[in-house]
Amino acid sequence: MASSSFGPPVGTSLPAPSSTKTTEPTGVAAPPPTAAMEKAPDDTSKLKTLLSILRNIGDSEDPLGRMLAVLRFWFTKDLKYVKGRPCKPYNSTLGEFFRCNWVVEDVAPPVLAPAQKVSSTQPGGTMNKPVTVSFLTEQTSHHPPVSAYWIECLEKGISARGFDQLSAKFTGTSLRVTPGAYNHGIFITLHNWGEEEYQLTHPAANLGGLLRGSLSITVSDTCFITCPKSRIKVILHYLEEGWLGKTQNKVEGVIYTYNPENDAKKRIKDVPEKDILAKLSGCWYDKVFFTLAKSREENLLVDLAPFWPAPKIVPPLEEQLPNESRKFWYDVTQAIVGKEFGKATVLKQELEEKQREKAAERKANNQDWHPRFFTGIVTPEGRPELSKEGIAALRGLQEGQYHIQPSSAAA
C-alpha cells in the first residue's frame, strides 16, 4: 500500500539494503512459528524499536506527560525516511489490503519520570513484557487514491486510525507533497484514559533531488497536535532550509493549554506565555528537546540515532489472499529484485489492465464497489471505522490466526 510522506507504515516496499542482516532488534520477541518476519538491521547494543514509543503513550498519569509521549511517537513514526531513502511505492489497486504485526518488549523510558509510576498492574502497564501492535490497511478508493488504516495495541489500550491520501505538485526542481482532502491526520485514542483522543495533522513535505537522481525529503510547514479532553495543543514549525541551501531539518514548537471551542492560533508567537506548558526545539532528523515552562533546563524528548524501523511480522504467503499487497505484487517485486526491469514493467501493466477491466465490468453492470474491512470509502472527519470483517481480521491477526475467506466482491 502506498504511504504518505508523513503517515502510517508502508505495506508494500522493496527490501532495503540495511534489512539484509540477521540480528533482530533488542526487545523484539519471537514471532509466531507460522509467521514470516522481515530481517532487521544489526546493532550490538543500542538498537531499539519505535513501536515501544507508540505503546508508551498512555503510561503517564500526567496529561502533559501523555502529550509529550505522543510527540515522541510523532518524531519516530517517519524513521524509515530518516534511516533510508525515499522510493516510489506501487500504485495501490482498489481493494488491495495489507496486514502485519510487530511484537516487541515494552522498554521505552518515560518522558516525565516523576509523573510516571506505572507498574504492570496499572492501566497500560506492561513494562519489559512483549506486546503486539497490529496494523490493517485497505485501499478504499482509486480515484482519488485513498487508503484507510487501523493500528492497535490491545495490551496497552491504544489505537490509531486515519486515511492515507496525498496531493503532489511538481515545482520545477522538487515535488511538494501535501495531505489530500480526506487526510485529516492520525487519530490516536487512549482507551484506558476515557477514550482520550489526539489528532496529529501532517505537514507538507518536499521531495528533492529529482534531477540528480538522489532523492531527499525536507519539511517547511506548520502542523498541529490537539487533545480536546485534556485541552492541550501543540504547534510544530518545521523551518526552511539554510540560506545557502544546506538542509538544517530544524523544528521548534510550543505545548500550551487551549480552549477547543475557541482556538484559532496557528503560529507559535500567537500563544500567550501564561498558557505555555513547554517549548520544543531540535532537529527532527536527530535529537529533539523540550523545556518545561518556568525552567531553562533542556530535556531530551527523543534521540533518533539508535533507532531503526521494527521488522514486520506478516502472514505466510500461502495464507495471504490474492489482493493482499505482498502476494498481489509478488511477481513484480521478484522481477525488480532480480533486476529484470523489463519483465517487471510487463507484469505491472498486466495487473493494472486487469483492474481496469474489472472496473469497466462493474460500470457495465451498474455495480458499486464497497470496502471489505472498513465501513465506508471515506468519512468527512477523517476517522475510518472497521467493518465486522475488519474487526475479525484484526482479531485474527492479533491471535496469529491469519486465514481469511476470499471475498467474491474483491476488486
mmCIF file of C-alpha atoms in Angstrom:
data_model
loop_
_atom_site.group_PDB
_atom_site.id
_atom_site.type_symbol
_atom_site.label_atom_id
_atom_site.label_comp_id
_atom_site.label_asym_id
_atom_site.label_seq_id
_atom_site.Cartn_x
_atom_site.Cartn_y
_atom_site.Cartn_z
ATOM 1 C CA MET A 1 0.000 0.000 0.000
ATOM 2 C CA ALA A 2 1.168 3.494 -0.627
ATOM 3 C CA SER A 3 2.024 5.747 2.257
ATOM 4 C CA SER A 4 2.140 9.479 2.715
ATOM 5 C CA SER A 5 5.406 11.242 3.342
ATOM 6 C CA PHE A 6 4.348 11.722 6.924
ATOM 7 C CA GLY A 7 1.853 8.973 7.560
ATOM 8 C CA PRO A 8 1.388 5.327 8.574
ATOM 9 C CA PRO A 9 3.744 2.454 7.822
ATOM 10 C CA VAL A 10 4.278 1.343 4.243
ATOM 11 C CA GLY A 11 2.703 -2.004 3.402
ATOM 12 C CA THR A 12 4.453 -2.861 0.165
ATOM 13 C CA SER A 13 8.054 -1.893 -0.341
ATOM 14 C CA LEU A 14 11.216 -3.419 -1.666
ATOM 15 C CA PRO A 15 13.699 -4.740 0.910
ATOM 16 C CA ALA A 16 16.235 -2.078 1.811
ATOM 17 C CA PRO A 17 19.946 -2.886 1.823
ATOM 18 C CA SER A 18 20.036 -2.340 5.589
ATOM 19 C CA SER A 19 17.446 -5.091 6.056
ATOM 20 C CA THR A 20 19.664 -7.943 4.901
ATOM 21 C CA LYS A 21 21.380 -8.718 8.178
ATOM 22 C CA THR A 22 20.097 -11.338 10.548
ATOM 23 C CA THR A 23 20.254 -9.933 14.068
ATOM 24 C CA GLU A 24 16.863 -8.954 15.492
ATOM 25 C CA PRO A 25 16.432 -5.617 17.289
ATOM 26 C CA THR A 26 16.792 -5.511 21.040
ATOM 27 C CA GLY A 27 13.417 -6.008 22.688
ATOM 28 C CA VAL A 28 11.775 -7.843 19.791
ATOM 29 C CA ALA A 29 10.029 -11.008 20.896
ATOM 30 C CA ALA A 30 9.942 -14.118 18.735
ATOM 31 C CA PRO A 31 7.129 -14.159 16.150
ATOM 32 C CA PRO A 32 4.585 -16.970 15.915
ATOM 33 C CA PRO A 33 6.221 -20.016 14.265
ATOM 34 C CA THR A 34 3.965 -19.743 11.182
ATOM 35 C CA ALA A 35 4.569 -16.038 10.563
ATOM 36 C CA ALA A 36 7.020 -14.538 8.129
ATOM 37 C CA MET A 37 9.315 -11.956 9.670
ATOM 38 C CA GLU A 38 11.433 -9.344 7.942
ATOM 39 C CA LYS A 39 15.116 -9.319 8.791
ATOM 40 C CA ALA A 40 16.243 -6.373 10.859
ATOM 41 C CA PRO A 41 19.375 -4.224 10.844
ATOM 42 C CA ASP A 42 22.247 -5.269 13.089
ATOM 43 C CA ASP A 43 23.347 -3.351 16.164
ATOM 44 C CA THR A 44 25.015 -4.846 19.194
ATOM 45 C CA SER A 45 23.693 -2.584 21.934
ATOM 46 C CA LYS A 46 21.664 0.491 21.014
ATOM 47 C CA LEU A 47 19.063 -0.878 18.614
ATOM 48 C CA LYS A 48 15.527 -0.179 19.823
ATOM 49 C CA THR A 49 12.182 -0.050 18.072
ATOM 50 C CA LEU A 50 9.990 2.978 17.599
ATOM 51 C CA LEU A 51 6.911 0.899 18.441
ATOM 52 C CA SER A 52 7.929 0.803 22.103
ATOM 53 C CA ILE A 53 7.341 4.555 21.957
ATOM 54 C CA LEU A 54 3.880 4.163 20.440
ATOM 55 C CA ARG A 55 2.865 1.778 23.223
ATOM 56 C CA ASN A 56 4.313 4.093 25.869
ATOM 57 C CA ILE A 57 1.925 6.948 25.039
ATOM 58 C CA GLY A 58 -0.716 6.097 27.637
ATOM 59 C CA ASP A 59 1.587 5.300 30.568
ATOM 60 C CA SER A 60 1.802 8.741 32.163
ATOM 61 C CA GLU A 61 -0.773 9.882 34.722
ATOM 62 C CA ASP A 62 0.068 13.469 33.768
ATOM 63 C CA PRO A 63 -1.770 14.885 30.692
ATOM 64 C CA LEU A 64 1.381 16.784 29.714
ATOM 65 C CA GLY A 65 3.374 13.559 30.018
ATOM 66 C CA ARG A 66 0.956 11.812 27.667
ATOM 67 C CA MET A 67 1.199 14.666 25.155
ATOM 68 C CA LEU A 68 5.000 14.503 25.298
ATOM 69 C CA ALA A 69 4.786 10.754 24.671
ATOM 70 C CA VAL A 70 2.566 11.433 21.638
ATOM 71 C CA LEU A 71 5.205 13.885 20.409
ATOM 72 C CA ARG A 72 7.929 11.309 20.900
ATOM 73 C CA PHE A 73 5.940 8.920 18.715
ATOM 74 C CA TRP A 74 5.433 11.722 16.169
ATOM 75 C CA PHE A 75 9.158 12.225 15.695
ATOM 76 C CA THR A 76 9.834 8.481 15.342
ATOM 77 C CA LYS A 77 6.974 7.423 13.075
ATOM 78 C CA ASP A 78 8.800 8.514 9.897
ATOM 79 C CA LEU A 79 12.028 6.788 10.826
ATOM 80 C CA LYS A 80 12.071 4.966 7.503
ATOM 81 C CA TYR A 81 12.748 8.315 5.810
ATOM 82 C CA VAL A 82 15.462 9.293 8.293
ATOM 83 C CA LYS A 83 17.321 5.978 8.068
ATOM 84 C CA GLY A 84 16.557 5.094 4.456
ATOM 85 C CA ARG A 85 15.914 6.632 1.078
ATOM 86 C CA PRO A 86 12.537 7.660 -0.313
ATOM 87 C CA CYS A 87 11.261 5.393 -3.066
ATOM 88 C CA LYS A 88 8.141 5.315 -5.203
ATOM 89 C CA PRO A 89 5.622 2.755 -3.936
ATOM 90 C CA TYR A 90 3.407 0.683 -6.185
ATOM 91 C CA ASN A 91 0.136 2.287 -7.270
ATOM 92 C CA SER A 92 -2.271 0.509 -4.918
ATOM 93 C CA THR A 93 -5.306 -1.089 -6.547
ATOM 94 C CA LEU A 94 -8.879 -0.827 -5.338
ATOM 95 C CA GLY A 95 -9.494 -3.336 -2.541
ATOM 96 C CA GLU A 96 -5.816 -4.141 -2.086
ATOM 97 C CA PHE A 97 -5.003 -4.623 1.586
ATOM 98 C CA PHE A 98 -2.065 -5.246 3.888
ATOM 99 C CA ARG A 99 -1.790 -6.528 7.459
ATOM 100 C CA CYS A 100 1.088 -7.147 9.839
ATOM 101 C CA ASN A 101 2.137 -7.334 13.476
ATOM 102 C CA TRP A 102 5.064 -6.028 15.439
ATOM 103 C CA VAL A 103 5.895 -7.942 18.643
ATOM 104 C CA VAL A 104 8.358 -6.099 20.872
ATOM 105 C CA GLU A 105 9.095 -5.622 24.546
ATOM 106 C CA ASP A 106 7.790 -2.543 26.319
ATOM 107 C CA VAL A 107 11.151 -0.924 27.023
ATOM 108 C CA ALA A 108 10.640 2.756 26.161
ATOM 109 C CA PRO A 109 11.726 5.004 29.054
ATOM 110 C CA PRO A 110 9.221 7.519 30.464
ATOM 111 C CA VAL A 111 9.210 11.112 29.209
ATOM 112 C CA LEU A 112 8.333 12.726 32.542
ATOM 113 C CA ALA A 113 9.917 10.320 35.003
ATOM 114 C CA PRO A 114 8.497 11.765 38.281
ATOM 115 C CA ALA A 115 4.934 11.561 36.973
ATOM 116 C CA GLN A 116 5.224 8.078 35.553
ATOM 117 C CA LYS A 117 4.999 5.481 38.285
ATOM 118 C CA VAL A 118 3.465 2.712 36.223
ATOM 119 C CA SER A 119 3.506 -0.929 37.220
ATOM 120 C CA SER A 120 2.300 -3.900 35.199
ATOM 121 C CA THR A 121 -0.958 -3.795 37.190
ATOM 122 C CA GLN A 122 -1.818 -0.173 36.314
ATOM 123 C CA PRO A 123 -3.676 0.855 33.123
ATOM 124 C CA GLY A 124 -1.374 0.098 30.224
ATOM 125 C CA GLY A 125 1.404 -1.190 32.494
ATOM 126 C CA THR A 126 3.355 -3.885 30.613
ATOM 127 C CA MET A 127 6.943 -2.824 31.276
ATOM 128 C CA ASN A 128 9.516 -5.327 29.983
ATOM 129 C CA LYS A 129 6.771 -7.598 28.653
ATOM 130 C CA PRO A 130 6.247 -8.441 24.962
ATOM 131 C CA VAL A 131 3.161 -6.820 23.465
ATOM 132 C CA THR A 132 1.707 -6.857 19.961
ATOM 133 C CA VAL A 133 0.973 -3.895 17.717
ATOM 134 C CA SER A 134 -1.279 -4.817 14.789
ATOM 135 C CA PHE A 135 -1.816 -2.947 11.523
ATOM 136 C CA LEU A 136 -4.563 -3.269 8.889
ATOM 137 C CA THR A 137 -4.982 -1.060 5.830
ATOM 138 C CA GLU A 138 -7.186 -1.235 2.733
ATOM 139 C CA GLN A 139 -7.318 0.828 -0.461
ATOM 140 C CA THR A 140 -10.870 2.176 -0.237
ATOM 141 C CA SER A 141 -10.787 4.497 -3.263
ATOM 142 C CA HIS A 142 -8.860 4.543 -6.535
ATOM 143 C CA HIS A 143 -9.963 7.945 -7.886
ATOM 144 C CA PRO A 144 -8.714 9.687 -5.809
ATOM 145 C CA PRO A 145 -6.341 7.091 -4.289
ATOM 146 C CA VAL A 146 -7.217 6.745 -0.603
ATOM 147 C CA SER A 147 -6.294 4.061 1.946
ATOM 148 C CA ALA A 148 -7.948 3.600 5.334
ATOM 149 C CA TYR A 149 -5.742 2.222 8.131
ATOM 150 C CA TRP A 150 -6.096 0.996 11.704
ATOM 151 C CA ILE A 151 -3.308 0.367 14.237
ATOM 152 C CA GLU A 152 -3.992 -1.245 17.602
ATOM 153 C CA CYS A 153 -2.211 -2.477 20.722
ATOM 154 C CA LEU A 154 -4.707 -4.289 22.925
ATOM 155 C CA GLU A 155 -2.338 -4.759 25.862
ATOM 156 C CA LYS A 156 -1.746 -1.010 26.101
ATOM 157 C CA GLY A 157 -5.269 0.104 25.275
ATOM 158 C CA ILE A 158 -4.103 2.219 22.316
ATOM 159 C CA SER A 159 -5.430 2.500 18.774
ATOM 160 C CA ALA A 160 -4.672 4.823 15.867
ATOM 161 C CA ARG A 161 -6.527 5.352 12.602
ATOM 162 C CA GLY A 162 -6.845 7.634 9.617
ATOM 163 C CA PHE A 163 -6.964 7.954 5.851
ATOM 164 C CA ASP A 164 -3.778 7.995 3.827
ATOM 165 C CA GLN A 165 -4.099 10.314 0.830
ATOM 166 C CA LEU A 166 -1.566 12.546 -0.908
ATOM 167 C CA SER A 167 -1.652 15.538 -3.178
ATOM 168 C CA ALA A 168 1.550 16.193 -5.134
ATOM 169 C CA LYS A 169 2.622 19.188 -7.209
ATOM 170 C CA PHE A 170 5.802 19.490 -9.244
ATOM 171 C CA THR A 171 7.533 22.805 -8.513
ATOM 172 C CA GLY A 172 10.303 22.608 -11.123
ATOM 173 C CA THR A 173 13.133 21.159 -9.057
ATOM 174 C CA SER A 174 11.178 19.239 -6.433
ATOM 175 C CA LEU A 175 7.847 17.601 -5.684
ATOM 176 C CA ARG A 176 5.712 19.214 -2.981
ATOM 177 C CA VAL A 177 3.589 16.635 -1.185
ATOM 178 C CA THR A 178 0.609 17.701 0.929
ATOM 179 C CA PRO A 179 -2.214 15.801 2.658
ATOM 180 C CA GLY A 180 -5.194 15.093 0.423
ATOM 181 C CA ALA A 181 -8.712 16.347 1.103
ATOM 182 C CA TYR A 182 -9.657 13.205 3.077
ATOM 183 C CA ASN A 183 -6.399 13.039 5.034
ATOM 184 C CA HIS A 184 -7.128 14.779 8.338
ATOM 185 C CA GLY A 185 -4.112 13.258 10.075
ATOM 186 C CA ILE A 186 -3.596 10.430 12.545
ATOM 187 C CA PHE A 187 -6.176 9.939 15.304
ATOM 188 C CA ILE A 188 -4.714 8.221 18.379
ATOM 189 C CA THR A 189 -7.116 7.028 21.092
ATOM 190 C CA LEU A 190 -6.081 6.088 24.634
ATOM 191 C CA HIS A 191 -8.871 3.742 25.702
ATOM 192 C CA ASN A 192 -7.545 3.448 29.273
ATOM 193 C CA TRP A 193 -7.890 7.202 29.740
ATOM 194 C CA GLY A 194 -11.565 7.630 28.974
ATOM 195 C CA GLU A 195 -11.171 7.461 25.170
ATOM 196 C CA GLU A 196 -8.749 10.395 25.213
ATOM 197 C CA GLU A 197 -8.134 11.284 21.553
ATOM 198 C CA TYR A 198 -5.228 13.063 19.857
ATOM 199 C CA GLN A 199 -5.347 14.410 16.321
ATOM 200 C CA LEU A 200 -1.958 14.743 14.608
ATOM 201 C CA THR A 201 -2.063 16.675 11.333
ATOM 202 C CA HIS A 202 0.581 16.216 8.633
ATOM 203 C CA PRO A 203 2.926 18.954 7.389
ATOM 204 C CA ALA A 204 3.737 19.411 3.721
ATOM 205 C CA ALA A 205 6.990 17.800 2.567
ATOM 206 C CA ASN A 206 9.285 18.461 -0.363
ATOM 207 C CA LEU A 207 10.877 15.626 -2.305
ATOM 208 C CA GLY A 208 14.090 16.955 -3.815
ATOM 209 C CA GLY A 209 16.971 15.560 -5.824
ATOM 210 C CA LEU A 210 14.758 14.548 -8.752
ATOM 211 C CA LEU A 211 17.202 15.891 -11.333
ATOM 212 C CA ARG A 212 20.250 14.408 -9.601
ATOM 213 C CA GLY A 213 18.602 11.042 -9.028
ATOM 214 C CA SER A 214 19.377 11.263 -5.290
ATOM 215 C CA LEU A 215 16.048 11.716 -3.524
ATOM 216 C CA SER A 216 15.774 13.523 -0.187
ATOM 217 C CA ILE A 217 12.939 14.859 1.968
ATOM 218 C CA THR A 218 12.732 18.301 3.557
ATOM 219 C CA VAL A 219 9.882 19.810 5.544
ATOM 220 C CA SER A 220 8.996 23.502 5.849
ATOM 221 C CA ASP A 221 5.493 23.799 7.231
ATOM 222 C CA THR A 222 3.409 24.020 10.404
ATOM 223 C CA CYS A 223 1.348 21.178 11.870
ATOM 224 C CA PHE A 224 -0.718 20.650 14.987
ATOM 225 C CA ILE A 225 -1.468 18.059 17.661
ATOM 226 C CA THR A 226 -4.644 18.558 19.676
ATOM 227 C CA CYS A 227 -6.297 16.767 22.587
ATOM 228 C CA PRO A 228 -9.709 18.301 23.344
ATOM 229 C CA LYS A 229 -10.213 16.239 26.506
ATOM 230 C CA SER A 230 -7.004 17.399 28.230
ATOM 231 C CA ARG A 231 -7.268 20.811 26.493
ATOM 232 C CA ILE A 232 -3.630 20.642 25.431
ATOM 233 C CA LYS A 233 -2.407 21.619 21.960
ATOM 234 C CA VAL A 234 0.942 21.581 20.163
ATOM 235 C CA ILE A 235 2.093 23.824 17.339
ATOM 236 C CA LEU A 236 5.116 22.447 15.461
ATOM 237 C CA HIS A 237 7.005 24.625 12.996
ATOM 238 C CA TYR A 238 9.417 22.909 10.598
ATOM 239 C CA LEU A 239 11.926 25.524 9.469
ATOM 240 C CA GLU A 240 13.093 26.337 5.950
ATOM 241 C CA GLU A 241 16.480 25.033 4.835
ATOM 242 C CA GLY A 242 19.550 27.200 5.333
ATOM 243 C CA TRP A 243 20.036 30.417 3.346
ATOM 244 C CA LEU A 244 22.807 28.850 1.273
ATOM 245 C CA GLY A 245 20.709 25.785 0.554
ATOM 246 C CA LYS A 246 22.092 23.432 3.201
ATOM 247 C CA THR A 247 19.289 21.470 4.822
ATOM 248 C CA GLN A 248 19.044 22.033 8.581
ATOM 249 C CA ASN A 249 15.971 19.888 9.394
ATOM 250 C CA LYS A 250 15.200 22.152 12.342
ATOM 251 C CA VAL A 251 11.927 22.068 14.234
ATOM 252 C CA GLU A 252 10.545 24.234 17.016
ATOM 253 C CA GLY A 253 7.268 24.111 18.845
ATOM 254 C CA VAL A 254 5.147 25.006 21.808
ATOM 255 C CA ILE A 255 2.817 22.963 24.031
ATOM 256 C CA TYR A 256 0.047 25.002 25.624
ATOM 257 C CA THR A 257 -3.431 24.882 27.149
ATOM 258 C CA TYR A 258 -6.227 25.883 24.801
ATOM 259 C CA ASN A 259 -9.976 26.125 24.501
ATOM 260 C CA PRO A 260 -11.166 23.518 21.956
ATOM 261 C CA GLU A 261 -14.316 25.586 21.286
ATOM 262 C CA ASN A 262 -12.403 28.794 20.578
ATOM 263 C CA ASP A 263 -8.859 28.426 19.291
ATOM 264 C CA ALA A 264 -7.548 29.929 16.069
ATOM 265 C CA LYS A 265 -3.869 30.083 16.910
ATOM 266 C CA LYS A 266 -1.684 28.946 14.008
ATOM 267 C CA ARG A 267 1.683 30.475 14.925
ATOM 268 C CA ILE A 268 3.964 29.918 17.900
ATOM 269 C CA LYS A 269 4.289 33.635 18.543
ATOM 270 C CA ASP A 270 0.496 33.938 18.958
ATOM 271 C CA VAL A 271 0.487 31.760 22.094
ATOM 272 C CA PRO A 272 0.416 33.797 25.376
ATOM 273 C CA GLU A 273 3.265 32.998 27.739
ATOM 274 C CA LYS A 274 0.796 32.229 30.551
ATOM 275 C CA ASP A 275 -0.690 29.322 28.544
ATOM 276 C CA ILE A 276 2.625 27.663 27.673
ATOM 277 C CA LEU A 277 3.397 24.320 29.315
ATOM 278 C CA ALA A 278 6.627 23.521 27.444
ATOM 279 C CA LYS A 279 8.685 24.531 24.424
ATOM 280 C CA LEU A 280 10.295 22.271 21.830
ATOM 281 C CA SER A 281 13.436 22.604 19.735
ATOM 282 C CA GLY A 282 15.896 20.466 17.858
ATOM 283 C CA CYS A 283 16.455 18.569 14.639
ATOM 284 C CA TRP A 284 13.782 16.114 13.518
ATOM 285 C CA TYR A 285 16.493 14.012 11.847
ATOM 286 C CA ASP A 286 18.494 13.749 15.087
ATOM 287 C CA LYS A 287 17.521 14.981 18.565
ATOM 288 C CA VAL A 288 14.502 16.922 19.825
ATOM 289 C CA PHE A 289 14.375 18.593 23.266
ATOM 290 C CA PHE A 290 11.657 20.060 25.463
ATOM 291 C CA THR A 291 11.898 22.754 28.116
ATOM 292 C CA LEU A 292 9.165 22.976 30.736
ATOM 293 C CA ALA A 293 7.568 26.333 31.492
ATOM 294 C CA LYS A 294 9.392 28.420 34.115
ATOM 295 C CA SER A 295 12.524 26.346 33.565
ATOM 296 C CA ARG A 296 15.659 26.770 31.490
ATOM 297 C CA GLU A 297 16.682 23.123 31.578
ATOM 298 C CA GLU A 298 16.515 21.280 28.268
ATOM 299 C CA ASN A 299 15.251 17.700 28.474
ATOM 300 C CA LEU A 300 15.785 15.102 25.772
ATOM 301 C CA LEU A 301 12.488 14.084 24.183
ATOM 302 C CA VAL A 302 13.909 11.684 21.619
ATOM 303 C CA ASP A 303 17.253 10.754 20.066
ATOM 304 C CA LEU A 304 16.728 9.086 16.698
ATOM 305 C CA ALA A 305 20.330 7.923 16.303
ATOM 306 C CA PRO A 306 19.940 4.476 17.950
ATOM 307 C CA PHE A 307 16.525 3.734 16.423
ATOM 308 C CA TRP A 308 15.632 1.617 13.407
ATOM 309 C CA PRO A 309 12.237 0.687 11.960
ATOM 310 C CA ALA A 310 10.950 -2.502 13.545
ATOM 311 C CA PRO A 311 10.607 -5.577 11.304
ATOM 312 C CA LYS A 312 7.073 -6.534 10.299
ATOM 313 C CA ILE A 313 5.587 -9.950 11.016
ATOM 314 C CA VAL A 314 3.353 -10.819 8.069
ATOM 315 C CA PRO A 315 1.154 -13.839 7.294
ATOM 316 C CA PRO A 316 2.902 -16.596 5.310
ATOM 317 C CA LEU A 317 2.499 -16.070 1.570
ATOM 318 C CA GLU A 318 0.323 -19.172 1.258
ATOM 319 C CA GLU A 319 -2.164 -17.697 3.756
ATOM 320 C CA GLN A 320 -2.399 -14.342 2.010
ATOM 321 C CA LEU A 321 -5.315 -13.551 -0.295
ATOM 322 C CA PRO A 322 -4.751 -12.685 -3.976
ATOM 323 C CA ASN A 323 -5.458 -8.977 -3.297
ATOM 324 C CA GLU A 324 -3.113 -8.829 -0.277
ATOM 325 C CA SER A 325 -0.224 -6.481 -1.078
ATOM 326 C CA ARG A 326 2.760 -8.810 -0.728
ATOM 327 C CA LYS A 327 1.040 -11.550 -2.774
ATOM 328 C CA PHE A 328 -0.557 -9.226 -5.323
ATOM 329 C CA TRP A 329 2.774 -7.615 -6.249
ATOM 330 C CA TYR A 330 4.960 -10.682 -5.563
ATOM 331 C CA ASP A 331 5.982 -11.418 -9.166
ATOM 332 C CA VAL A 332 6.675 -7.733 -9.878
ATOM 333 C CA THR A 333 8.803 -7.452 -6.743
ATOM 334 C CA GLN A 334 10.771 -10.589 -7.572
ATOM 335 C CA ALA A 335 11.480 -9.241 -11.062
ATOM 336 C CA ILE A 336 12.695 -5.910 -9.666
ATOM 337 C CA VAL A 337 14.874 -7.597 -7.038
ATOM 338 C CA GLY A 338 16.286 -9.788 -9.822
ATOM 339 C CA LYS A 339 16.935 -6.628 -11.891
ATOM 340 C CA GLU A 340 14.625 -7.881 -14.647
ATOM 341 C CA PHE A 341 13.105 -4.439 -15.096
ATOM 342 C CA GLY A 342 11.546 -5.118 -18.485
ATOM 343 C CA LYS A 343 9.729 -8.143 -17.106
ATOM 344 C CA ALA A 344 8.630 -6.133 -14.046
ATOM 345 C CA THR A 345 7.123 -3.457 -16.294
ATOM 346 C CA VAL A 346 5.161 -6.039 -18.298
ATOM 347 C CA LEU A 347 3.863 -7.770 -15.150
ATOM 348 C CA LYS A 348 2.865 -4.443 -13.602
ATOM 349 C CA GLN A 349 0.990 -3.409 -16.744
ATOM 350 C CA GLU A 350 -0.846 -6.756 -16.831
ATOM 351 C CA LEU A 351 -2.019 -6.338 -13.232
ATOM 352 C CA GLU A 352 -3.184 -2.793 -13.842
ATOM 353 C CA GLU A 353 -5.012 -3.760 -17.057
ATOM 354 C CA LYS A 354 -6.911 -6.471 -15.169
ATOM 355 C CA GLN A 355 -8.015 -3.857 -12.653
ATOM 356 C CA ARG A 356 -9.243 -1.583 -15.442
ATOM 357 C CA GLU A 357 -11.207 -4.494 -16.953
ATOM 358 C CA LYS A 358 -12.850 -5.219 -13.586
ATOM 359 C CA ALA A 359 -13.767 -1.542 -13.170
ATOM 360 C CA ALA A 360 -15.316 -1.484 -16.667
ATOM 361 C CA GLU A 361 -17.281 -4.649 -15.875
ATOM 362 C CA ARG A 362 -18.687 -3.135 -12.659
ATOM 363 C CA LYS A 363 -19.672 0.009 -14.539
ATOM 364 C CA ALA A 364 -21.388 -2.013 -17.284
ATOM 365 C CA ASN A 365 -23.334 -3.975 -14.666
ATOM 366 C CA ASN A 366 -24.128 -0.831 -12.678
ATOM 367 C CA GLN A 367 -22.419 -2.301 -9.604
ATOM 368 C CA ASP A 368 -20.983 -0.227 -6.771
ATOM 369 C CA TRP A 369 -17.807 -1.345 -5.025
ATOM 370 C CA HIS A 370 -17.593 -1.268 -1.215
ATOM 371 C CA PRO A 371 -14.573 -1.765 1.084
ATOM 372 C CA ARG A 372 -14.369 -5.075 2.904
ATOM 373 C CA PHE A 373 -12.570 -4.178 6.126
ATOM 374 C CA PHE A 374 -13.871 -0.628 6.617
ATOM 375 C CA THR A 375 -17.430 0.678 6.686
ATOM 376 C CA GLY A 376 -17.010 3.400 4.075
ATOM 377 C CA ILE A 377 -14.809 4.622 1.259
ATOM 378 C CA VAL A 378 -14.072 7.841 3.159
ATOM 379 C CA THR A 379 -15.555 9.767 6.102
ATOM 380 C CA PRO A 380 -15.944 13.561 6.407
ATOM 381 C CA GLU A 381 -13.980 13.775 9.662
ATOM 382 C CA GLY A 382 -11.124 11.512 8.574
ATOM 383 C CA ARG A 383 -11.832 8.744 11.108
ATOM 384 C CA PRO A 384 -12.373 5.372 9.405
ATOM 385 C CA GLU A 385 -14.421 2.679 11.139
ATOM 386 C CA LEU A 386 -13.725 -1.045 10.961
ATOM 387 C CA SER A 387 -16.425 -3.259 9.471
ATOM 388 C CA LYS A 388 -17.371 -6.599 11.078
ATOM 389 C CA GLU A 389 -14.928 -8.309 8.730
ATOM 390 C CA GLY A 390 -12.286 -5.726 9.597
ATOM 391 C CA ILE A 391 -12.704 -6.377 13.318
ATOM 392 C CA ALA A 392 -12.490 -10.134 12.721
ATOM 393 C CA ALA A 393 -9.377 -9.766 10.523
ATOM 394 C CA LEU A 394 -7.672 -7.599 13.151
ATOM 395 C CA ARG A 395 -8.503 -10.021 15.977
ATOM 396 C CA GLY A 396 -7.224 -12.941 13.917
ATOM 397 C CA LEU A 397 -4.029 -11.040 13.228
ATOM 398 C CA GLN A 398 -3.547 -10.356 16.936
ATOM 399 C CA GLU A 399 -4.077 -14.058 17.724
ATOM 400 C CA GLY A 400 -1.811 -15.281 14.936
ATOM 401 C CA GLN A 401 -4.781 -16.724 13.035
ATOM 402 C CA TYR A 402 -4.207 -15.451 9.511
ATOM 403 C CA HIS A 403 -6.793 -17.359 7.465
ATOM 404 C CA ILE A 404 -9.417 -15.143 5.808
ATOM 405 C CA GLN A 405 -12.071 -16.379 3.426
ATOM 406 C CA PRO A 406 -11.675 -14.947 -0.099
ATOM 407 C CA SER A 407 -14.282 -12.346 -0.964
ATOM 408 C CA SER A 408 -16.423 -12.777 -4.054
ATOM 409 C CA ALA A 409 -16.683 -8.992 -4.219
ATOM 410 C CA ALA A 410 -12.902 -8.381 -4.308
ATOM 411 C CA ALA A 411 -11.955 -5.646 -6.749
#
